[in-house]
mmCIF file of C-alpha atoms in Angstrom:
data_model
loop_
_atom_site.group_PDB
_atom_site.id
_atom_site.type_symbol
_atom_site.label_atom_id
_atom_site.label_comp_id
_atom_site.label_asym_id
_atom_site.label_seq_id
_atom_site.Cartn_x
_atom_site.Cartn_y
_atom_site.Cartn_z
ATOM 1 C CA UNK X 26 15.707 -8.815 18.529
ATOM 2 C CA UNK X 27 17.791 -11.043 16.310
ATOM 3 C CA UNK X 28 16.975 -9.212 13.050
ATOM 4 C CA UNK X 29 16.240 -5.685 11.877
ATOM 5 C CA UNK X 30 13.077 -5.079 9.895
ATOM 6 C CA UNK X 31 12.713 -1.834 7.996
ATOM 7 C CA UNK X 32 9.917 -0.311 5.926
ATOM 8 C CA UNK X 33 11.130 2.911 4.290
ATOM 9 C CA UNK X 34 9.514 4.191 1.099
ATOM 10 C CA UNK X 35 10.933 7.325 -0.503
ATOM 11 C CA UNK X 36 9.441 9.182 -3.471
ATOM 12 C CA UNK X 37 12.257 10.969 -5.277
ATOM 13 C CA UNK X 38 11.848 13.564 -7.951
ATOM 14 C CA UNK X 39 14.605 15.353 -9.834
ATOM 15 C CA UNK X 40 15.046 17.228 -13.062
ATOM 16 C CA UNK X 41 17.463 17.313 -15.906
ATOM 17 C CA UNK X 42 19.925 20.186 -15.659
ATOM 18 C CA UNK X 43 18.097 23.435 -16.427
ATOM 19 C CA UNK X 44 14.993 21.297 -16.989
ATOM 20 C CA UNK X 45 16.123 20.476 -20.528
ATOM 21 C CA UNK X 46 13.579 18.342 -22.364
ATOM 22 C CA UNK X 47 16.209 15.765 -23.289
ATOM 23 C CA UNK X 48 14.672 12.462 -22.114
ATOM 24 C CA UNK X 49 12.865 11.559 -25.318
ATOM 25 C CA UNK X 50 10.028 9.025 -25.295
ATOM 26 C CA UNK X 51 12.368 6.515 -27.003
ATOM 27 C CA UNK X 52 14.912 6.914 -24.203
ATOM 28 C CA UNK X 53 12.433 6.893 -21.324
ATOM 29 C CA UNK X 54 11.611 3.180 -21.164
ATOM 30 C CA UNK X 55 15.262 2.194 -21.365
ATOM 31 C CA UNK X 56 16.339 4.803 -18.814
ATOM 32 C CA UNK X 57 13.614 3.928 -16.299
ATOM 33 C CA UNK X 58 14.511 0.223 -16.608
ATOM 34 C CA UNK X 59 18.202 0.966 -16.176
ATOM 35 C CA UNK X 60 17.504 3.014 -13.057
ATOM 36 C CA UNK X 61 15.483 0.087 -11.703
ATOM 37 C CA UNK X 62 18.495 -2.149 -12.314
ATOM 38 C CA UNK X 63 20.726 0.224 -10.348
ATOM 39 C CA UNK X 64 18.270 0.019 -7.460
ATOM 40 C CA UNK X 65 18.155 -3.787 -7.610
ATOM 41 C CA UNK X 66 21.959 -4.071 -7.788
ATOM 42 C CA UNK X 67 22.176 -2.007 -4.592
ATOM 43 C CA UNK X 68 19.552 -3.933 -2.584
ATOM 44 C CA UNK X 69 16.836 -1.329 -3.072
ATOM 45 C CA UNK X 70 13.408 -2.098 -4.501
ATOM 46 C CA UNK X 71 12.170 0.169 -7.265
ATOM 47 C CA UNK X 72 8.387 0.073 -6.983
ATOM 48 C CA UNK X 73 7.934 2.646 -9.764
ATOM 49 C CA UNK X 74 10.175 4.777 -11.954
ATOM 50 C CA UNK X 75 8.894 7.186 -14.557
ATOM 51 C CA UNK X 76 8.694 10.734 -15.699
ATOM 52 C CA UNK X 77 8.690 12.840 -18.825
ATOM 53 C CA UNK X 78 11.193 14.717 -20.966
ATOM 54 C CA UNK X 79 12.577 16.992 -18.238
ATOM 55 C CA UNK X 80 12.372 15.038 -14.989
ATOM 56 C CA UNK X 81 12.100 11.696 -13.268
ATOM 57 C CA UNK X 82 10.242 10.212 -10.337
ATOM 58 C CA UNK X 83 11.052 7.041 -8.458
ATOM 59 C CA UNK X 84 9.501 5.252 -5.538
ATOM 60 C CA UNK X 85 12.165 3.229 -3.786
ATOM 61 C CA UNK X 86 12.040 0.926 -0.801
ATOM 62 C CA UNK X 87 15.360 1.424 0.960
ATOM 63 C CA UNK X 88 17.218 -1.133 3.063
ATOM 64 C CA UNK X 89 18.521 -0.073 6.455
ATOM 65 C CA UNK X 90 22.060 0.119 5.061
ATOM 66 C CA UNK X 91 21.450 2.867 2.475
ATOM 67 C CA UNK X 92 20.735 6.498 3.316
ATOM 68 C CA UNK X 93 18.314 8.668 1.382
ATOM 69 C CA UNK X 94 21.246 10.653 -0.053
ATOM 70 C CA UNK X 95 23.293 7.566 -1.010
ATOM 71 C CA UNK X 96 20.330 5.985 -2.813
ATOM 72 C CA UNK X 97 19.775 8.975 -5.070
ATOM 73 C CA UNK X 98 23.521 9.411 -5.638
ATOM 74 C CA UNK X 99 23.661 5.831 -6.942
ATOM 75 C CA UNK X 100 20.577 6.260 -9.156
ATOM 76 C CA UNK X 101 21.479 9.645 -10.634
ATOM 77 C CA UNK X 102 25.212 8.968 -10.993
ATOM 78 C CA UNK X 103 24.798 5.515 -12.475
ATOM 79 C CA UNK X 104 22.074 6.545 -14.923
ATOM 80 C CA UNK X 105 23.989 9.622 -16.065
ATOM 81 C CA UNK X 106 27.093 7.511 -16.738
ATOM 82 C CA UNK X 107 24.997 4.961 -18.646
ATOM 83 C CA UNK X 108 23.481 7.690 -20.836
ATOM 84 C CA UNK X 109 26.939 9.093 -21.648
ATOM 85 C CA UNK X 110 28.357 5.641 -22.410
ATOM 86 C CA UNK X 111 25.372 4.416 -24.425
ATOM 87 C CA UNK X 112 24.356 7.585 -26.276
ATOM 88 C CA UNK X 113 27.407 9.644 -27.336
ATOM 89 C CA UNK X 114 25.080 12.239 -28.860
ATOM 90 C CA UNK X 115 23.822 12.995 -25.319
ATOM 91 C CA UNK X 116 27.250 13.953 -23.946
ATOM 92 C CA UNK X 117 25.694 17.123 -22.495
ATOM 93 C CA UNK X 118 23.098 15.179 -20.502
ATOM 94 C CA UNK X 119 23.118 15.910 -16.786
ATOM 95 C CA UNK X 120 20.739 15.672 -13.867
ATOM 96 C CA UNK X 121 20.216 18.751 -11.704
ATOM 97 C CA UNK X 122 22.353 18.807 -8.575
ATOM 98 C CA UNK X 123 19.469 18.667 -6.113
ATOM 99 C CA UNK X 124 16.461 16.438 -5.666
ATOM 100 C CA UNK X 125 13.287 16.077 -3.677
ATOM 101 C CA UNK X 126 12.881 13.085 -1.368
ATOM 102 C CA UNK X 127 9.542 12.541 0.309
ATOM 103 C CA UNK X 128 8.473 9.785 2.682
ATOM 104 C CA UNK X 129 5.502 7.680 1.657
ATOM 105 C CA UNK X 130 3.261 5.809 4.071
ATOM 106 C CA UNK X 131 2.567 2.150 3.289
ATOM 107 C CA UNK X 132 -1.092 3.152 2.874
ATOM 108 C CA UNK X 133 -0.113 5.548 0.042
ATOM 109 C CA UNK X 134 2.312 3.305 -1.871
ATOM 110 C CA UNK X 135 -0.207 2.215 -4.542
ATOM 111 C CA UNK X 136 -1.413 5.779 -5.043
ATOM 112 C CA UNK X 137 2.205 6.952 -5.450
ATOM 113 C CA UNK X 138 2.925 4.176 -7.961
ATOM 114 C CA UNK X 139 -0.101 5.256 -10.016
ATOM 115 C CA UNK X 140 1.002 8.882 -9.797
ATOM 116 C CA UNK X 141 4.444 8.000 -11.181
ATOM 117 C CA UNK X 142 2.983 5.787 -13.927
ATOM 118 C CA UNK X 143 0.683 8.600 -15.081
ATOM 119 C CA UNK X 144 3.258 11.383 -15.406
ATOM 120 C CA UNK X 145 2.514 12.087 -19.062
ATOM 121 C CA UNK X 146 -1.155 12.716 -18.354
ATOM 122 C CA UNK X 147 -0.426 14.616 -15.134
ATOM 123 C CA UNK X 148 1.895 17.036 -16.900
ATOM 124 C CA UNK X 149 -0.666 18.029 -19.488
ATOM 125 C CA UNK X 150 -1.982 20.291 -16.715
ATOM 126 C CA UNK X 151 0.992 21.101 -14.494
ATOM 127 C CA UNK X 152 4.661 21.920 -15.109
ATOM 128 C CA UNK X 153 7.488 20.237 -13.237
ATOM 129 C CA UNK X 154 8.119 23.508 -11.391
ATOM 130 C CA UNK X 155 4.497 23.698 -10.221
ATOM 131 C CA UNK X 156 4.540 20.030 -9.241
ATOM 132 C CA UNK X 157 7.808 20.332 -7.302
ATOM 133 C CA UNK X 158 6.727 23.409 -5.345
ATOM 134 C CA UNK X 159 3.455 21.652 -4.506
ATOM 135 C CA UNK X 160 5.424 18.698 -3.091
ATOM 136 C CA UNK X 161 7.546 21.018 -0.964
ATOM 137 C CA UNK X 162 4.443 22.779 0.386
ATOM 138 C CA UNK X 163 2.528 19.530 0.984
ATOM 139 C CA UNK X 164 5.414 18.160 3.034
ATOM 140 C CA UNK X 165 5.917 21.366 5.010
ATOM 141 C CA UNK X 166 9.422 21.967 3.662
ATOM 142 C CA UNK X 167 10.579 25.551 4.004
ATOM 143 C CA UNK X 168 12.319 26.949 0.933
ATOM 144 C CA UNK X 169 13.316 30.172 -0.745
ATOM 145 C CA UNK X 170 12.198 30.013 -4.370
ATOM 146 C CA UNK X 171 15.257 32.070 -5.386
ATOM 147 C CA UNK X 172 17.376 29.003 -4.621
ATOM 148 C CA UNK X 173 15.110 26.120 -5.627
ATOM 149 C CA UNK X 174 16.056 26.100 -9.307
ATOM 150 C CA UNK X 175 19.818 26.638 -9.019
#
């Protein structure tokens, strides 16, 4: 073959450090847009980015040249730096060290986009911790809850 063709969709979810409710509604739209810009600048496609005060979700289409770990390093690192540079009052802002990364089938992309867009409504009924553990279980990921939250 003369070219490589790749279809890789990853649903990331990650929290603020200690799940601090620091991403105010005023900050959310700007932060989600900035994260989308980081993706675009690095040849990724951000199909959806959203979340609430204590965590974020993103659905990214990754090129063959970027690993799952490198993609989230760019998103988290770049957005954290932007927050510190743009909002001096948020000098204590930090993302948690870890993250969840889950593959998404092309047949589930639209459903995942809707899920990310409806985070506010979704979290009226479920905490981030409950949501995250459900993702781990759904994807058959073994974990020890003593070490999930850092």
